[in-house]
Amino acid sequence: MKEMNRSREAVARFRLIRNCMFLSGLSVFAQLYLFQPLLSEMCRNFGVSPAESSLSVSASTAGMALGLIVMAFKADSVSRERLMGASLLLSSLLTIVSAFTDSYFLLLVLNLFKGMVLAGVSSVALAYLSEEVDKAMIGLAISLYLSGNTLGGMSGRVAATLVSGWGGWQSAVWLIGIVSLLLGGLFCWKIPAGRNFSAGHVSLKEKLHQMRFLLTRGTFVSMYLIAALSMGIFVSIYNYLSFLLEAPPFSLPHHWVALIFTMYVAGIIGSVVAGGLSDKYSPERLLQGTLGLMGVGMALLLWIQLWAIVLGLGLMTFAFFGTHTLASRIVSVHAGQMKSSATSIYWLFYYAGSSVVGSLSGIVLSGYGWSSFMELLFVLLAVAWIISLSVLWLFKGKKSVYVWIARK
């Protein structure tokens, strides 16, 4: 009877963790990328170029990258659930405040700080899951968390596009800020306290030692580079596809363009499928397949037909989130006792790729057109795929978990 009660309690706790982390993903990505569908409106309202308008997105992701650097040193000194809860609440307040500014520079500054605050969630979310969820379920748990990210990104973008078309960009930002505040409050109320992590001070010397260890191991560096390149490709396409669809020969109105972000549903499916398969098959081998599928989707985006663009976007989105799920699983599982450092560096590369590639690709698009823009992204994907080829060799013959060897 006691065993049965324990089993029921474990199942209930897992569901609560799963649901709370899903909500955190909703909030983080809804806030982080809410300006992505508003880039053309940023151009009109603030008189900036398409590349300059992308800074409203890149400022948030650059802030996330900066925040992750700080969190890599400080995350272990605070309980996981408290850090995530405080980050969700404070970021929501910054989002609400940004709805009331009429200065583009101030908007970028607020987005930068918002990204830094949101790093408090991303830096420890995967570590929390890998510590609190049974190893047999970790692939599913991570895929569900990333599905929350995906759904948050989709709903935030669709809502922002539709609401801004009716009431202006400020109304869209204000609405997402309020919803995110409510999600943050619910998260703080329901998230179970961690049982397998105790907050404590980790010396600067030891943290630097951990990071040097991680950044000199090809296994981790490969995943970090793949995260940066694949995320840069993904964000670039979603940043600028609306410009293509709003111009001739398509000339689609804003409410139709908003529907492109419903393709994030394919991302949810991709995360769940990849997470489930990675519990049964080698995630390193699966990674090569998802990167290859990204290329197939991107090839269809060169065919200037609406049906081809929709199909290509769906395939690319499915494959990207599968790639992200697999790469983040590999990092979190193989990091051993360095989980917070390893995942912080992973997200640092991830968002750095989003910021750098997302802005630079806009310069290529403005100067040379859609075909050259896509050629650049194909080059980056080819580099990521070549890196993935080395992954199997790097992991061959190694244990599934690295042991922290620097305790001395």
One Martini backbone bead per residue (centre of mass of N, CA, C, O) as a GRO file, in nm:
protein
  408
    1MET     BB    1   0.058   0.063  -0.021
    2LYS     BB    2   0.300   0.252   0.006
    3GLU     BB    3   0.400   0.209  -0.285
    4MET     BB    4   0.146   0.318  -0.422
    5ASN     BB    5   0.156   0.602  -0.298
    6ARG     BB    6   0.434   0.673  -0.407
    7SER     BB    7   0.360   0.642  -0.704
    8ARG     BB    8   0.137   0.858  -0.709
    9GLU     BB    9   0.314   1.089  -0.611
   10ALA     BB   10   0.518   1.080  -0.846
   11VAL     BB   11   0.314   1.131  -1.073
   12ALA     BB   12   0.204   1.401  -0.963
   13ARG     BB   13   0.476   1.546  -0.961
   14PHE     BB   14   0.543   1.520  -1.258
   15ARG     BB   15   0.295   1.674  -1.363
   16LEU     BB   16   0.360   1.939  -1.218
   17ILE     BB   17   0.631   1.989  -1.345
   18ARG     BB   18   0.543   1.977  -1.638
   19ASN     BB   19   0.333   2.212  -1.623
   20CYS     BB   20   0.517   2.437  -1.513
   21MET     BB   21   0.732   2.423  -1.741
   22PHE     BB   22   0.534   2.485  -1.963
   23LEU     BB   23   0.458   2.770  -1.859
   24SER     BB   24   0.743   2.889  -1.871
   25GLY     BB   25   0.772   2.856  -2.177
   26LEU     BB   26   0.544   3.037  -2.259
   27SER     BB   27   0.653   3.301  -2.133
   28VAL     BB   28   0.937   3.327  -2.249
   29PHE     BB   29   0.866   3.319  -2.564
   30ALA     BB   30   0.649   3.536  -2.574
   31GLN     BB   31   0.850   3.764  -2.483
   32LEU     BB   32   1.111   3.729  -2.656
   33TYR     BB   33   0.929   3.722  -2.958
   34LEU     BB   34   0.701   3.950  -2.988
   35PHE     BB   35   0.855   4.138  -3.217
   36GLN     BB   36   0.877   3.966  -3.476
   37PRO     BB   37   0.580   4.043  -3.608
   38LEU     BB   38   0.661   4.379  -3.571
   39LEU     BB   39   0.878   4.489  -3.772
   40SER     BB   40   0.712   4.655  -3.977
   41GLU     BB   41   0.598   4.844  -3.752
   42MET     BB   42   0.869   4.955  -3.660
   43CYS     BB   43   0.934   5.093  -3.928
   44ARG     BB   44   0.685   5.286  -3.928
   45ASN     BB   45   0.701   5.412  -3.627
   46PHE     BB   46   1.044   5.462  -3.623
   47GLY     BB   47   1.209   5.475  -3.895
   48VAL     BB   48   1.329   5.189  -3.974
   49SER     BB   49   1.496   4.929  -4.072
   50PRO     BB   50   1.486   4.596  -4.094
   51ALA     BB   51   1.756   4.552  -3.942
   52GLU     BB   52   1.682   4.747  -3.705
   53SER     BB   53   1.418   4.605  -3.618
   54SER     BB   54   1.564   4.334  -3.522
   55LEU     BB   55   1.670   4.456  -3.248
   56SER     BB   56   1.411   4.394  -3.080
   57VAL     BB   57   1.503   4.093  -3.070
   58SER     BB   58   1.817   4.095  -3.020
   59ALA     BB   59   1.810   4.233  -2.744
   60SER     BB   60   1.682   3.995  -2.593
   61THR     BB   61   1.891   3.773  -2.675
   62ALA     BB   62   2.139   3.928  -2.571
   63GLY     BB   63   2.039   3.942  -2.281
   64MET     BB   64   2.032   3.641  -2.241
   65ALA     BB   65   2.334   3.594  -2.285
   66LEU     BB   66   2.432   3.777  -2.054
   67GLY     BB   67   2.269   3.638  -1.827
   68LEU     BB   68   2.407   3.356  -1.861
   69ILE     BB   69   2.682   3.439  -1.763
   70VAL     BB   70   2.591   3.504  -1.477
   71MET     BB   71   2.437   3.229  -1.417
   72ALA     BB   72   2.685   3.042  -1.437
   73PHE     BB   73   2.781   3.161  -1.140
   74LYS     BB   74   2.481   3.190  -0.965
   75ALA     BB   75   2.260   2.956  -0.983
   76ASP     BB   76   2.367   2.765  -0.733
   77SER     BB   77   2.275   2.991  -0.498
   78VAL     BB   78   1.980   2.912  -0.594
   79SER     BB   79   1.687   2.807  -0.615
   80ARG     BB   80   1.533   2.705  -0.888
   81GLU     BB   81   1.230   2.794  -0.843
   82ARG     BB   82   1.287   3.087  -0.747
   83LEU     BB   83   1.437   3.191  -0.992
   84MET     BB   84   1.214   3.140  -1.200
   85GLY     BB   85   0.984   3.300  -1.068
   86ALA     BB   86   1.121   3.581  -1.054
   87SER     BB   87   1.176   3.604  -1.359
   88LEU     BB   88   0.881   3.595  -1.460
   89LEU     BB   89   0.779   3.848  -1.309
   90LEU     BB   90   0.988   4.068  -1.395
   91SER     BB   91   0.960   4.039  -1.704
   92SER     BB   92   0.661   4.121  -1.717
   93LEU     BB   93   0.702   4.412  -1.620
   94LEU     BB   94   0.890   4.498  -1.853
   95THR     BB   95   0.686   4.448  -2.077
   96ILE     BB   96   0.473   4.650  -1.982
   97VAL     BB   97   0.654   4.905  -1.989
   98SER     BB   98   0.728   4.887  -2.303
   99ALA     BB   99   0.430   4.980  -2.397
  100PHE     BB  100   0.501   5.306  -2.299
  101THR     BB  101   0.702   5.365  -2.529
  102ASP     BB  102   0.850   5.621  -2.780
  103SER     BB  103   1.141   5.487  -2.770
  104TYR     BB  104   1.358   5.284  -2.931
  105PHE     BB  105   1.596   5.279  -2.737
  106LEU     BB  106   1.432   5.209  -2.480
  107LEU     BB  107   1.318   4.948  -2.591
  108LEU     BB  108   1.592   4.805  -2.617
  109VAL     BB  109   1.671   4.822  -2.320
  110LEU     BB  110   1.429   4.664  -2.206
  111ASN     BB  111   1.486   4.406  -2.372
  112LEU     BB  112   1.760   4.351  -2.254
  113PHE     BB  113   1.667   4.316  -1.956
  114LYS     BB  114   1.462   4.097  -2.007
  115GLY     BB  115   1.661   3.885  -2.108
  116MET     BB  116   1.831   3.872  -1.849
  117VAL     BB  117   1.601   3.771  -1.668
  118LEU     BB  118   1.518   3.511  -1.837
  119ALA     BB  119   1.783   3.354  -1.771
  120GLY     BB  120   1.677   3.232  -1.499
  121VAL     BB  121   1.530   3.002  -1.652
  122SER     BB  122   1.722   2.878  -1.872
  123SER     BB  123   1.969   2.804  -1.679
  124VAL     BB  124   1.773   2.573  -1.496
  125ALA     BB  125   1.553   2.399  -1.632
  126LEU     BB  126   1.714   2.145  -1.725
  127ALA     BB  127   1.836   2.087  -1.450
  128TYR     BB  128   1.573   2.042  -1.297
  129LEU     BB  129   1.471   1.806  -1.468
  130SER     BB  130   1.726   1.614  -1.438
  131GLU     BB  131   1.689   1.605  -1.115
  132GLU     BB  132   1.350   1.544  -1.085
  133VAL     BB  133   1.359   1.331  -1.317
  134ASP     BB  134   1.340   1.045  -1.443
  135LYS     BB  135   1.549   0.908  -1.674
  136ALA     BB  136   1.320   0.760  -1.846
  137MET     BB  137   1.168   1.070  -1.877
  138ILE     BB  138   1.355   1.302  -1.985
  139GLY     BB  139   1.279   1.328  -2.284
  140LEU     BB  140   0.983   1.405  -2.237
  141ALA     BB  141   1.023   1.647  -2.046
  142ILE     BB  142   1.190   1.822  -2.241
  143SER     BB  143   0.985   1.825  -2.476
  144LEU     BB  144   0.759   1.968  -2.311
  145TYR     BB  145   0.912   2.222  -2.244
  146LEU     BB  146   0.972   2.297  -2.545
  147SER     BB  147   0.672   2.310  -2.621
  148GLY     BB  148   0.618   2.558  -2.452
  149ASN     BB  149   0.802   2.737  -2.611
  150THR     BB  150   0.658   2.700  -2.881
  151LEU     BB  151   0.372   2.793  -2.797
  152GLY     BB  152   0.461   3.068  -2.698
  153GLY     BB  153   0.576   3.167  -2.965
  154MET     BB  154   0.315   3.138  -3.126
  155SER     BB  155   0.105   3.294  -2.952
  156GLY     BB  156   0.264   3.558  -2.936
  157ARG     BB  157   0.278   3.616  -3.242
  158VAL     BB  158  -0.020   3.601  -3.315
  159ALA     BB  159  -0.125   3.804  -3.108
  160ALA     BB  160   0.054   4.043  -3.193
  161THR     BB  161  -0.048   4.067  -3.483
  162LEU     BB  162  -0.353   4.101  -3.432
  163VAL     BB  163  -0.354   4.329  -3.216
  164SER     BB  164  -0.185   4.538  -3.379
  165GLY     BB  165  -0.395   4.562  -3.615
  166TRP     BB  166  -0.615   4.691  -3.409
  167GLY     BB  167  -0.421   4.852  -3.155
  168GLY     BB  168  -0.131   4.815  -3.177
  169TRP     BB  169   0.173   4.737  -3.037
  170GLN     BB  170   0.113   4.815  -2.741
  171SER     BB  171  -0.126   4.622  -2.695
  172ALA     BB  172   0.030   4.360  -2.742
  173VAL     BB  173   0.242   4.394  -2.517
  174TRP     BB  174   0.053   4.429  -2.279
  175LEU     BB  175  -0.096   4.159  -2.300
  176ILE     BB  176   0.153   3.971  -2.271
  177GLY     BB  177   0.240   4.079  -1.995
  178ILE     BB  178  -0.014   3.996  -1.835
  179VAL     BB  179  -0.014   3.694  -1.899
  180SER     BB  180   0.274   3.641  -1.788
  181LEU     BB  181   0.209   3.721  -1.497
  182LEU     BB  182   0.003   3.495  -1.448
  183LEU     BB  183   0.193   3.258  -1.509
  184GLY     BB  184   0.401   3.327  -1.289
  185GLY     BB  185   0.210   3.297  -1.048
  186LEU     BB  186   0.135   2.998  -1.100
  187PHE     BB  187   0.418   2.886  -1.081
  188CYS     BB  188   0.484   2.975  -0.787
  189TRP     BB  189   0.246   2.807  -0.660
  190LYS     BB  190   0.311   2.499  -0.800
  191ILE     BB  191   0.604   2.449  -0.776
  192PRO     BB  192   0.816   2.217  -0.688
  193ALA     BB  193   1.043   2.140  -0.477
  194GLY     BB  194   1.356   2.058  -0.465
  195ARG     BB  195   1.531   1.736  -0.385
  196ASN     BB  196   1.829   1.729  -0.570
  197PHE     BB  197   1.891   2.033  -0.462
  198SER     BB  198   2.144   2.252  -0.316
  199ALA     BB  199   2.206   2.547  -0.229
  200GLY     BB  200   2.529   2.701  -0.311
  201HIS     BB  201   2.852   2.785  -0.294
  202VAL     BB  202   3.052   2.865  -0.582
  203SER     BB  203   3.343   2.914  -0.683
  204LEU     BB  204   3.500   3.086  -0.925
  205LYS     BB  205   3.720   2.879  -0.983
  206GLU     BB  206   3.531   2.634  -1.029
  207LYS     BB  207   3.362   2.755  -1.257
  208LEU     BB  208   3.597   2.803  -1.452
  209HIS     BB  209   3.676   2.506  -1.460
  210GLN     BB  210   3.416   2.401  -1.581
  211MET     BB  211   3.416   2.577  -1.841
  212ARG     BB  212   3.684   2.477  -1.949
  213PHE     BB  213   3.598   2.187  -1.972
  214LEU     BB  214   3.353   2.231  -2.168
  215LEU     BB  215   3.527   2.417  -2.389
  216THR     BB  216   3.737   2.144  -2.433
  217ARG     BB  217   3.492   1.964  -2.535
  218GLY     BB  218   3.371   1.841  -2.824
  219THR     BB  219   3.091   1.746  -2.735
  220PHE     BB  220   2.992   2.030  -2.640
  221VAL     BB  221   3.081   2.221  -2.867
  222SER     BB  222   2.905   2.093  -3.085
  223MET     BB  223   2.631   2.162  -2.954
  224TYR     BB  224   2.671   2.469  -2.938
  225LEU     BB  225   2.706   2.520  -3.246
  226ILE     BB  226   2.440   2.394  -3.338
  227ALA     BB  227   2.260   2.584  -3.177
  228ALA     BB  228   2.352   2.852  -3.305
  229LEU     BB  229   2.298   2.786  -3.607
  230SER     BB  230   2.001   2.684  -3.598
  231MET     BB  231   1.883   2.936  -3.458
  232GLY     BB  232   1.971   3.147  -3.665
  233ILE     BB  233   1.806   3.030  -3.895
  234PHE     BB  234   1.524   3.030  -3.769
  235VAL     BB  235   1.504   3.335  -3.697
  236SER     BB  236   1.553   3.452  -3.976
  237ILE     BB  237   1.303   3.338  -4.113
  238TYR     BB  238   1.091   3.461  -3.908
  239ASN     BB  239   1.176   3.758  -3.934
  240TYR     BB  240   1.151   3.783  -4.284
  241LEU     BB  241   0.898   3.645  -4.413
  242SER     BB  242   0.693   3.880  -4.392
  243PHE     BB  243   0.820   4.056  -4.615
  244LEU     BB  244   0.761   3.857  -4.846
  245LEU     BB  245   0.442   3.829  -4.798
  246GLU     BB  246   0.379   4.152  -4.816
  247ALA     BB  247   0.488   4.127  -5.092
  248PRO     BB  248   0.531   4.089  -5.398
  249PRO     BB  249   0.305   3.847  -5.508
  250PHE     BB  250   0.131   3.827  -5.237
  251SER     BB  251   0.013   4.058  -5.049
  252LEU     BB  252  -0.040   4.008  -4.747
  253PRO     BB  253  -0.210   4.041  -4.479
  254HIS     BB  254  -0.153   4.040  -4.143
  255HIS     BB  255  -0.363   3.807  -4.066
  256TRP     BB  256  -0.219   3.602  -4.258
  257VAL     BB  257   0.073   3.618  -4.160
  258ALA     BB  258   0.012   3.511  -3.870
  259LEU     BB  259  -0.027   3.206  -3.964
  260ILE     BB  260   0.276   3.121  -3.983
  261PHE     BB  261   0.299   3.073  -3.661
  262THR     BB  262   0.135   2.799  -3.659
  263MET     BB  263   0.392   2.624  -3.732
  264TYR     BB  264   0.468   2.561  -3.433
  265VAL     BB  265   0.319   2.295  -3.417
  266ALA     BB  266   0.547   2.139  -3.557
  267GLY     BB  267   0.743   2.184  -3.319
  268ILE     BB  268   0.594   2.025  -3.107
  269ILE     BB  269   0.610   1.758  -3.257
  270GLY     BB  270   0.918   1.750  -3.285
  271SER     BB  271   0.983   1.739  -2.981
  272VAL     BB  272   0.823   1.483  -2.907
  273VAL     BB  273   0.945   1.289  -3.111
  274ALA     BB  274   1.244   1.327  -3.033
  275GLY     BB  275   1.215   1.260  -2.732
  276GLY     BB  276   1.104   0.972  -2.767
  277LEU     BB  277   1.335   0.857  -2.948
  278SER     BB  278   1.574   0.927  -2.740
  279ASP     BB  279   1.479   0.686  -2.540
  280LYS     BB  280   1.564   0.456  -2.778
  281TYR     BB  281   1.776   0.628  -2.935
  282SER     BB  282   2.031   0.785  -3.074
  283PRO     BB  283   2.069   1.126  -3.061
  284GLU     BB  284   2.316   1.157  -3.250
  285ARG     BB  285   2.176   1.030  -3.502
  286LEU     BB  286   1.915   1.201  -3.510
  287LEU     BB  287   2.051   1.477  -3.561
  288GLN     BB  288   2.120   1.437  -3.862
  289GLY     BB  289   1.824   1.414  -3.959
  290THR     BB  290   1.716   1.696  -3.867
  291LEU     BB  291   1.916   1.865  -4.033
  292GLY     BB  292   1.835   1.753  -4.309
  293LEU     BB  293   1.533   1.844  -4.289
  294MET     BB  294   1.589   2.143  -4.282
  295GLY     BB  295   1.696   2.154  -4.576
  296VAL     BB  296   1.434   2.074  -4.716
  297GLY     BB  297   1.263   2.312  -4.615
  298MET     BB  298   1.447   2.540  -4.726
  299ALA     BB  299   1.424   2.468  -5.028
  300LEU     BB  300   1.116   2.546  -5.046
  301LEU     BB  301   1.166   2.863  -4.992
  302LEU     BB  302   1.271   2.911  -5.299
  303TRP     BB  303   0.975   2.861  -5.376
  304ILE     BB  304   0.752   3.103  -5.515
  305GLN     BB  305   0.519   2.943  -5.338
  306LEU     BB  306   0.290   2.917  -5.100
  307TRP     BB  307   0.284   2.608  -5.055
  308ALA     BB  308   0.595   2.575  -5.030
  309ILE     BB  309   0.637   2.763  -4.788
  310VAL     BB  310   0.454   2.618  -4.589
  311LEU     BB  311   0.589   2.340  -4.604
  312GLY     BB  312   0.881   2.432  -4.544
  313LEU     BB  313   0.823   2.561  -4.268
  314GLY     BB  314   0.719   2.305  -4.131
  315LEU     BB  315   0.974   2.129  -4.167
  316MET     BB  316   1.179   2.322  -4.036
  317THR     BB  317   1.038   2.338  -3.758
  318PHE     BB  318   1.035   2.043  -3.685
  319ALA     BB  319   1.348   2.003  -3.711
  320PHE     BB  320   1.451   2.217  -3.516
  321PHE     BB  321   1.312   2.110  -3.251
  322GLY     BB  322   1.448   1.840  -3.270
  323THR     BB  323   1.737   1.943  -3.249
  324HIS     BB  324   1.707   2.093  -2.978
  325THR     BB  325   1.622   1.849  -2.808
  326LEU     BB  326   1.876   1.675  -2.859
  327ALA     BB  327   2.101   1.873  -2.775
  328SER     BB  328   1.996   1.932  -2.483
  329ARG     BB  329   2.004   1.642  -2.389
  330ILE     BB  330   2.303   1.583  -2.427
  331VAL     BB  331   2.404   1.799  -2.232
  332SER     BB  332   2.242   1.732  -1.966
  333VAL     BB  333   2.326   1.426  -1.943
  334HIS     BB  334   2.658   1.469  -1.981
  335ALA     BB  335   2.725   1.680  -1.732
  336GLY     BB  336   2.644   1.591  -1.462
  337GLN     BB  337   2.762   1.819  -1.211
  338MET     BB  338   2.737   2.057  -1.464
  339LYS     BB  339   2.450   2.151  -1.553
  340SER     BB  340   2.430   2.463  -1.523
  341SER     BB  341   2.676   2.528  -1.694
  342ALA     BB  342   2.607   2.370  -1.953
  343THR     BB  343   2.323   2.505  -2.007
  344SER     BB  344   2.416   2.799  -2.010
  345ILE     BB  345   2.604   2.769  -2.255
  346TYR     BB  346   2.395   2.668  -2.450
  347TRP     BB  347   2.211   2.923  -2.436
  348LEU     BB  348   2.425   3.124  -2.515
  349PHE     BB  349   2.466   3.017  -2.803
  350TYR     BB  350   2.172   3.020  -2.893
  351TYR     BB  351   2.129   3.340  -2.855
  352ALA     BB  352   2.372   3.435  -3.012
  353GLY     BB  353   2.277   3.321  -3.281
  354SER     BB  354   2.017   3.481  -3.294
  355SER     BB  355   2.144   3.767  -3.290
  356VAL     BB  356   2.363   3.758  -3.510
  357VAL     BB  357   2.219   3.615  -3.749
  358GLY     BB  358   1.950   3.777  -3.740
  359SER     BB  359   2.094   4.049  -3.827
  360LEU     BB  360   2.292   3.979  -4.065
  361SER     BB  361   2.075   3.858  -4.257
  362GLY     BB  362   1.928   4.132  -4.299
  363ILE     BB  363   2.152   4.263  -4.463
  364VAL     BB  364   2.143   4.063  -4.696
  365LEU     BB  365   1.847   4.105  -4.772
  366SER     BB  366   1.861   4.415  -4.830
  367GLY     BB  367   2.107   4.389  -5.050
  368TYR     BB  368   2.029   4.082  -5.215
  369GLY     BB  369   1.799   3.908  -5.114
  370TRP     BB  370   1.644   3.602  -5.077
  371SER     BB  371   1.851   3.408  -5.209
  372SER     BB  372   2.104   3.503  -5.051
  373PHE     BB  373   1.989   3.456  -4.776
  374MET     BB  374   1.954   3.143  -4.813
  375GLU     BB  375   2.249   3.077  -4.880
  376LEU     BB  376   2.362   3.148  -4.606
  377LEU     BB  377   2.192   2.939  -4.445
  378PHE     BB  378   2.307   2.687  -4.591
  379VAL     BB  379   2.595   2.719  -4.494
  380LEU     BB  380   2.531   2.694  -4.191
  381LEU     BB  381   2.401   2.412  -4.210
  382ALA     BB  382   2.647   2.264  -4.322
  383VAL     BB  383   2.821   2.310  -4.074
  384ALA     BB  384   2.635   2.165  -3.871
  385TRP     BB  385   2.642   1.886  -4.013
  386ILE     BB  386   2.946   1.840  -3.997
  387ILE     BB  387   2.957   1.846  -3.691
  388SER     BB  388   2.762   1.599  -3.648
  389LEU     BB  389   2.965   1.385  -3.758
  390SER     BB  390   3.154   1.406  -3.494
  391VAL     BB  391   2.974   1.305  -3.261
  392LEU     BB  392   2.997   0.996  -3.273
  393TRP     BB  393   3.301   0.990  -3.226
  394LEU     BB  394   3.307   1.148  -2.954
  395PHE     BB  395   3.103   0.929  -2.808
  396LYS     BB  396   3.267   0.693  -2.853
  397GLY     BB  397   3.311   0.500  -2.565
  398LYS     BB  398   3.137   0.669  -2.375
  399LYS     BB  399   2.988   0.774  -2.123
  400SER     BB  400   2.677   0.916  -2.046
  401VAL     BB  401   2.845   1.045  -1.801
  402TYR     BB  402   3.009   1.294  -1.664
  403VAL     BB  403   3.273   1.338  -1.446
  404TRP     BB  404   3.374   1.537  -1.204
  405ILE     BB  405   3.739   1.607  -1.198
  406ALA     BB  406   3.767   1.901  -1.017
  407ARG     BB  407   3.756   1.877  -0.698
  408LYS     BB  408   4.058   1.938  -0.635
   0.00000   0.00000   0.00000
